[in-house]
PDB file of C-alpha atoms in Angstrom:
ATOM      1  CA  MET A   1     157.139 107.985 117.132  1.00 47.00           C
ATOM      2  CA  ALA A   2     153.460 110.079 116.279  1.00 48.00           C
ATOM      3  CA  VAL A   3     155.047 110.883 113.009  1.00 46.00           C
ATOM      4  CA  LEU A   4     156.102 107.382 111.742  1.00 45.00           C
ATOM      5  CA  PHE A   5     152.817 105.943 113.917  1.00 44.00           C
ATOM      6  CA  PHE A   6     150.409 108.315 111.829  1.00 44.00           C
ATOM      7  CA  PRO A   7     151.630 106.905 107.989  1.00 47.00           C
ATOM      8  CA  GLN A   8     151.135 103.640 109.121  1.00 49.00           C
ATOM      9  CA  LEU A   9     148.160 102.985 110.388  1.00 41.00           C
ATOM     10  CA  LEU A  10     147.238 104.718 106.884  1.00 38.00           C
ATOM     11  CA  ALA A  11     148.787 102.015 105.417  1.00 42.00           C
ATOM     12  CA  ILE A  12     146.879  99.606 107.485  1.00 40.00           C
ATOM     13  CA  CYS A  13     143.220 102.332 106.754  1.00 41.00           C
ATOM     14  CA  PHE A  14     144.028 102.275 103.131  1.00 38.00           C
ATOM     15  CA  LEU A  15     144.713  98.019 102.954  1.00 37.00           C
ATOM     16  CA  VAL A  16     141.459  97.355 105.421  1.00 37.00           C
ATOM     17  CA  ALA A  17     138.658  99.241 103.967  1.00 37.00           C
ATOM     18  CA  PRO A  18     138.229  98.173 100.794  1.00 37.00           C
ATOM     19  CA  ILE A  19     138.463  94.728 102.418  1.00 36.00           C
ATOM     20  CA  GLY A  20     134.974  95.775 104.777  1.00 40.00           C
ATOM     21  CA  TYR A  21     133.780  97.717 101.593  1.00 36.00           C
ATOM     22  CA  VAL A  22     133.627  94.328  99.522  1.00 34.00           C
ATOM     23  CA  MET A  23     131.833  92.136 102.610  1.00 39.00           C
ATOM     24  CA  ALA A  24     129.307  94.828 102.852  1.00 42.00           C
ATOM     25  CA  GLU A  25     128.801  94.971  99.790  1.00 40.00           C
ATOM     26  CA  THR A  26     128.171  91.432  99.273  1.00 41.00           C
ATOM     27  CA  PRO A  27     124.382  89.426  99.595  1.00 48.00           C
ATOM     28  CA  ALA A  28     124.268  87.178 102.460  1.00 51.00           C
ATOM     29  CA  MET A  29     124.741  83.533 101.986  1.00 52.00           C
ATOM     30  CA  PRO A  30     121.498  82.059 102.320  1.00 54.00           C
ATOM     31  CA  GLY A  31     121.365  80.477 105.972  1.00 58.00           C
ATOM     32  CA  ALA A  32     123.516  83.213 106.976  1.00 57.00           C
ATOM     33  CA  PRO A  33     122.342  84.664 110.365  1.00 61.00           C
ATOM     34  CA  ALA A  34     120.745  88.140 109.167  1.00 62.00           C
ATOM     35  CA  MET A  35     122.190  91.520 109.857  1.00 76.00           C
ATOM     36  CA  PRO A  36     121.638  92.383 113.849  1.00 75.00           C
ATOM     37  CA  GLY A  37     117.559  94.783 113.192  1.00 85.00           C
ATOM     38  CA  ALA A  38     117.596  93.685 108.880  1.00 92.00           C
ATOM     39  CA  PRO A  39     114.425  92.567 108.135  1.00 94.00           C
ATOM     40  CA  SER A  40     114.003  89.260 107.723  1.00 94.00           C
ATOM     41  CA  ASP A  41     111.291  86.523 105.910  1.00 96.00           C
ATOM     42  CA  VAL A  42     109.403  84.850 108.278  1.00 96.00           C
ATOM     43  CA  PRO A  43     106.384  82.277 106.578  1.00 96.00           C
ATOM     44  CA  SER A  44     103.173  84.536 106.116  1.00 95.00           C
ATOM     45  CA  ASP A  45     101.281  81.971 107.438  1.00 95.00           C
ATOM     46  CA  ARG A  46     102.290  82.280 110.818  1.00 96.00           C
ATOM     47  CA  CYS A  47      99.734  83.661 113.557  1.00 95.00           C
ATOM     48  CA  GLU A  48     101.185  87.121 114.149  1.00 96.00           C
ATOM     49  CA  VAL A  49     102.024  87.729 111.221  1.00 98.00           C
ATOM     50  CA  ARG A  50      97.629  87.193 109.758  1.00 97.00           C
ATOM     51  CA  GLN A  51      97.308  88.996 112.764  1.00 96.00           C
ATOM     52  CA  ALA A  52      99.367  92.217 112.032  1.00 97.00           C
ATOM     53  CA  ALA A  53      97.650  91.628 108.367  1.00 98.00           C
ATOM     54  CA  TRP A  54      94.075  92.177 109.748  1.00 96.00           C
ATOM     55  CA  PHE A  55      95.259  94.962 111.982  1.00 96.00           C
ATOM     56  CA  ALA A  56      96.473  96.497 108.688  1.00 97.00           C
ATOM     57  CA  VAL A  57      93.219  96.090 106.848  1.00 96.00           C
ATOM     58  CA  ALA A  58      91.349  97.193 109.631  1.00 93.00           C
ATOM     59  CA  ALA A  59      93.106 100.094 110.111  1.00 94.00           C
ATOM     60  CA  TYR A  60      93.101 100.736 106.176  1.00 95.00           C
ATOM     61  CA  ASN A  61      89.706 100.561 106.211  1.00 92.00           C
ATOM     62  CA  ALA A  62      89.223 103.051 109.173  1.00 90.00           C
ATOM     63  CA  ALA A  63      90.952 105.978 108.319  1.00 87.00           C
ATOM     64  CA  ALA A  64      93.081 105.675 105.006  1.00 74.00           C
ATOM     65  CA  SER A  65      90.537 104.298 102.063  1.00 75.00           C
ATOM     66  CA  GLN A  66      87.772 106.956 100.558  1.00 82.00           C
ATOM     67  CA  GLU A  67      85.316 103.388  99.364  1.00 87.00           C
ATOM     68  CA  ASN A  68      82.058 102.886 100.953  1.00 90.00           C
ATOM     69  CA  TYR A  69      82.298  99.813 100.880  1.00 92.00           C
ATOM     70  CA  ALA A  70      85.210  97.437 103.156  1.00 93.00           C
ATOM     71  CA  TYR A  71      88.369  96.359 102.135  1.00 94.00           C
ATOM     72  CA  LYS A  72      89.751  92.615 103.024  1.00 95.00           C
ATOM     73  CA  LEU A  73      92.711  90.572 102.850  1.00 96.00           C
ATOM     74  CA  THR A  74      92.484  87.936 100.521  1.00 96.00           C
ATOM     75  CA  ALA A  75      96.022  87.469 100.584  1.00 96.00           C
ATOM     76  CA  ILE A  76      99.579  88.154 101.902  1.00 98.00           C
ATOM     77  CA  VAL A  77     102.169  87.672  99.324  1.00 97.00           C
ATOM     78  CA  SER A  78     105.358  88.351 101.041  1.00 98.00           C
ATOM     79  CA  SER A  79     106.065  88.968 105.326  1.00 98.00           C
ATOM     80  CA  GLN A  80     109.374  90.593 107.244  1.00 97.00           C
ATOM     81  CA  THR A  81     109.994  90.809 110.634  1.00 97.00           C
ATOM     82  CA  GLN A  82     112.036  93.351 111.889  1.00 96.00           C
ATOM     83  CA  VAL A  83     113.603  93.844 115.668  1.00 95.00           C
ATOM     84  CA  VAL A  84     113.619  97.709 115.791  1.00 94.00           C
ATOM     85  CA  ALA A  85     112.484  99.274 119.527  1.00 93.00           C
ATOM     86  CA  GLY A  86     109.918  96.721 119.103  1.00 95.00           C
ATOM     87  CA  LEU A  87     108.666  94.417 116.134  1.00 96.00           C
ATOM     88  CA  ASN A  88     108.185  95.631 112.949  1.00 97.00           C
ATOM     89  CA  TYR A  89     105.897  93.740 110.287  1.00 98.00           C
ATOM     90  CA  ILE A  90     106.601  94.684 107.233  1.00 98.00           C
ATOM     91  CA  LEU A  91     103.803  93.241 104.258  1.00 98.00           C
ATOM     92  CA  THR A  92     103.036  92.900 101.038  1.00 98.00           C
ATOM     93  CA  THR A  93      98.664  91.990 100.942  1.00 98.00           C
ATOM     94  CA  GLU A  94      96.447  91.961  98.364  1.00 97.00           C
ATOM     95  CA  LEU A  95      92.862  93.329  99.011  1.00 96.00           C
ATOM     96  CA  GLY A  96      89.779  92.960  97.753  1.00 95.00           C
ATOM     97  CA  LEU A  97      86.614  95.654  97.459  1.00 94.00           C
ATOM     98  CA  THR A  98      83.343  93.740  99.769  1.00 94.00           C
ATOM     99  CA  TRP A  99      79.614  94.187  99.705  1.00 93.00           C
ATOM    100  CA  CYS A 100      79.848  95.423 103.224  1.00 92.00           C
ATOM    101  CA  MET A 101      79.450  99.192 104.052  1.00 90.00           C
ATOM    102  CA  LYS A 102      82.373 100.354 105.788  1.00 86.00           C
ATOM    103  CA  ALA A 103      79.820 102.105 108.402  1.00 82.00           C
ATOM    104  CA  GLN A 104      78.073  98.633 109.130  1.00 80.00           C
ATOM    105  CA  ALA A 105      80.245  97.132 112.409  1.00 66.00           C
ATOM    106  CA  MET A 106      80.342  94.165 110.848  1.00 76.00           C
ATOM    107  CA  ASP A 107      83.853  91.940 110.691  1.00 81.00           C
ATOM    108  CA  PRO A 108      85.636  92.465 106.917  1.00 79.00           C
ATOM    109  CA  GLU A 109      86.502  88.570 106.996  1.00 81.00           C
ATOM    110  CA  THR A 110      83.249  87.768 107.193  1.00 87.00           C
ATOM    111  CA  CYS A 111      82.177  90.000 103.547  1.00 91.00           C
ATOM    112  CA  PRO A 112      81.900  88.511 101.094  1.00 94.00           C
ATOM    113  CA  LEU A 113      83.765  89.882  97.019  1.00 94.00           C
ATOM    114  CA  GLN A 114      82.397  91.631  94.503  1.00 93.00           C
ATOM    115  CA  VAL A 115      82.567  89.996  91.806  1.00 89.00           C
ATOM    116  CA  ASN A 116      84.306  92.971  90.219  1.00 88.00           C
ATOM    117  CA  GLY A 117      85.041  94.825  92.563  1.00 90.00           C
ATOM    118  CA  LYS A 118      88.566  96.708  93.353  1.00 93.00           C
ATOM    119  CA  ARG A 119      91.683  94.797  93.870  1.00 96.00           C
ATOM    120  CA  LEU A 120      94.655  96.572  95.438  1.00 96.00           C
ATOM    121  CA  LEU A 121      98.323  95.742  96.028  1.00 98.00           C
ATOM    122  CA  CYS A 122      99.394  97.373  99.342  1.00 98.00           C
ATOM    123  CA  ARG A 123     102.817  97.618 101.406  1.00 98.00           C
ATOM    124  CA  PHE A 124     102.187  98.523 104.841  1.00 98.00           C
ATOM    125  CA  VAL A 125     104.146  97.811 108.041  1.00 98.00           C
ATOM    126  CA  VAL A 126     102.926  97.271 111.727  1.00 98.00           C
ATOM    127  CA  TYR A 127     104.835  98.689 114.178  1.00 98.00           C
ATOM    128  CA  THR A 128     104.156  96.532 117.289  1.00 97.00           C
ATOM    129  CA  ILE A 129     105.282  96.630 121.405  1.00 95.00           C
ATOM    130  CA  PRO A 130     104.325  92.709 122.089  1.00 91.00           C
ATOM    131  CA  TRP A 131     105.081  93.123 125.480  1.00 93.00           C
ATOM    132  CA  GLU A 132     102.459  96.047 125.950  1.00 95.00           C
ATOM    133  CA  GLY A 133      99.752  95.248 123.950  1.00 92.00           C
ATOM    134  CA  LYS A 134     100.212  97.999 120.968  1.00 95.00           C
ATOM    135  CA  ALA A 135     100.330  97.907 117.351  1.00 96.00           C
ATOM    136  CA  LEU A 136     100.334 101.074 114.960  1.00 97.00           C
ATOM    137  CA  LEU A 137     100.618 101.303 111.400  1.00 97.00           C
ATOM    138  CA  THR A 138     103.269 103.163 110.877  1.00 97.00           C
ATOM    139  CA  GLU A 139     102.903 102.889 106.663  1.00 97.00           C
ATOM    140  CA  LYS A 140     100.637 102.085 104.095  1.00 97.00           C
ATOM    141  CA  THR A 141     100.799 102.217 100.043  1.00 96.00           C
ATOM    142  CA  CYS A 142      98.672 100.857  97.937  1.00 96.00           C
ATOM    143  CA  ILE A 143      97.936 100.704  94.445  1.00 96.00           C
ATOM    144  CA  ASP A 144      95.630  99.182  92.790  1.00 94.00           C
ATOM    145  CA  VAL A 145      95.889  95.910  91.061  1.00 91.00           C
ATOM    146  CA  PRO A 146      94.071  96.137  87.171  1.00 85.00           C
ATOM    147  CA  PRO A 147      91.877  93.205  86.175  1.00 73.00           C
ATOM    148  CA  SER A 148      93.235  89.939  84.864  1.00 66.00           C
ATOM    149  CA  PRO A 149      92.647  90.196  80.868  1.00 61.00           C
ATOM    150  CA  ARG A 150      90.043  87.271  81.392  1.00 57.00           C
ATOM    151  CA  CYS A 151      87.541  88.886  83.726  1.00 52.00           C
ATOM    152  CA  PHE A 152      88.935  92.454  81.796  1.00 49.00           C
ATOM    153  CA  ARG A 153      86.567  90.215  79.190  1.00 46.00           C
ATOM    154  CA  ARG A 154      84.128  88.762  80.874  1.00 47.00           C
ATOM    155  CA  SER A 155      83.707  92.357  82.845  1.00 45.00           C
ATOM    156  CA  LEU A 156      83.132  93.992  78.962  1.00 45.00           C
ATOM    157  CA  LYS A 157      80.804  91.374  77.351  1.00 46.00           C
ATOM    158  CA  GLU A 158      78.516  91.359  80.739  1.00 46.00           C
ATOM    159  CA  GLY A 159      79.036  95.885  79.701  1.00 46.00           C
ATOM    160  CA  THR A 160      79.969  96.095  83.694  1.00 44.00           C
ATOM    161  CA  ARG A 161      83.158  98.129  82.854  1.00 40.00           C
TER     162      ARG A 161
END
């Protein structure tokens, strides 16, 4: 009986496995529920998304940035949340260099941007445990954003670049 059962089971596995593979590789239909644990797009203007972004920028200014001046958030390009043992906020942001020194006890969000200052495009992951009031910047990757051609030409004319 076991000998007959095994080949039949094996045949069923070979028939069903490709269906599972195709379903796993097929992108989700718009409006379909996301896979559990998968990142989901969320509006960037949500209060908790903005708070996570400000937290990430403050942590970046405190530990990662080698600049003497503080960066401030200029835009949230995209935002996602992911349910894990808490909640991950996966953010792509634009930062601009301000005129406020990092050593000053000022809020960088109130500081003016440097006109031809450095700009960064950053990907941050902020891990939160909301019911414990905890947040941690778990990933930070930033790259320089080159000046736009118009700004670059103007800065060359002015001799400031």
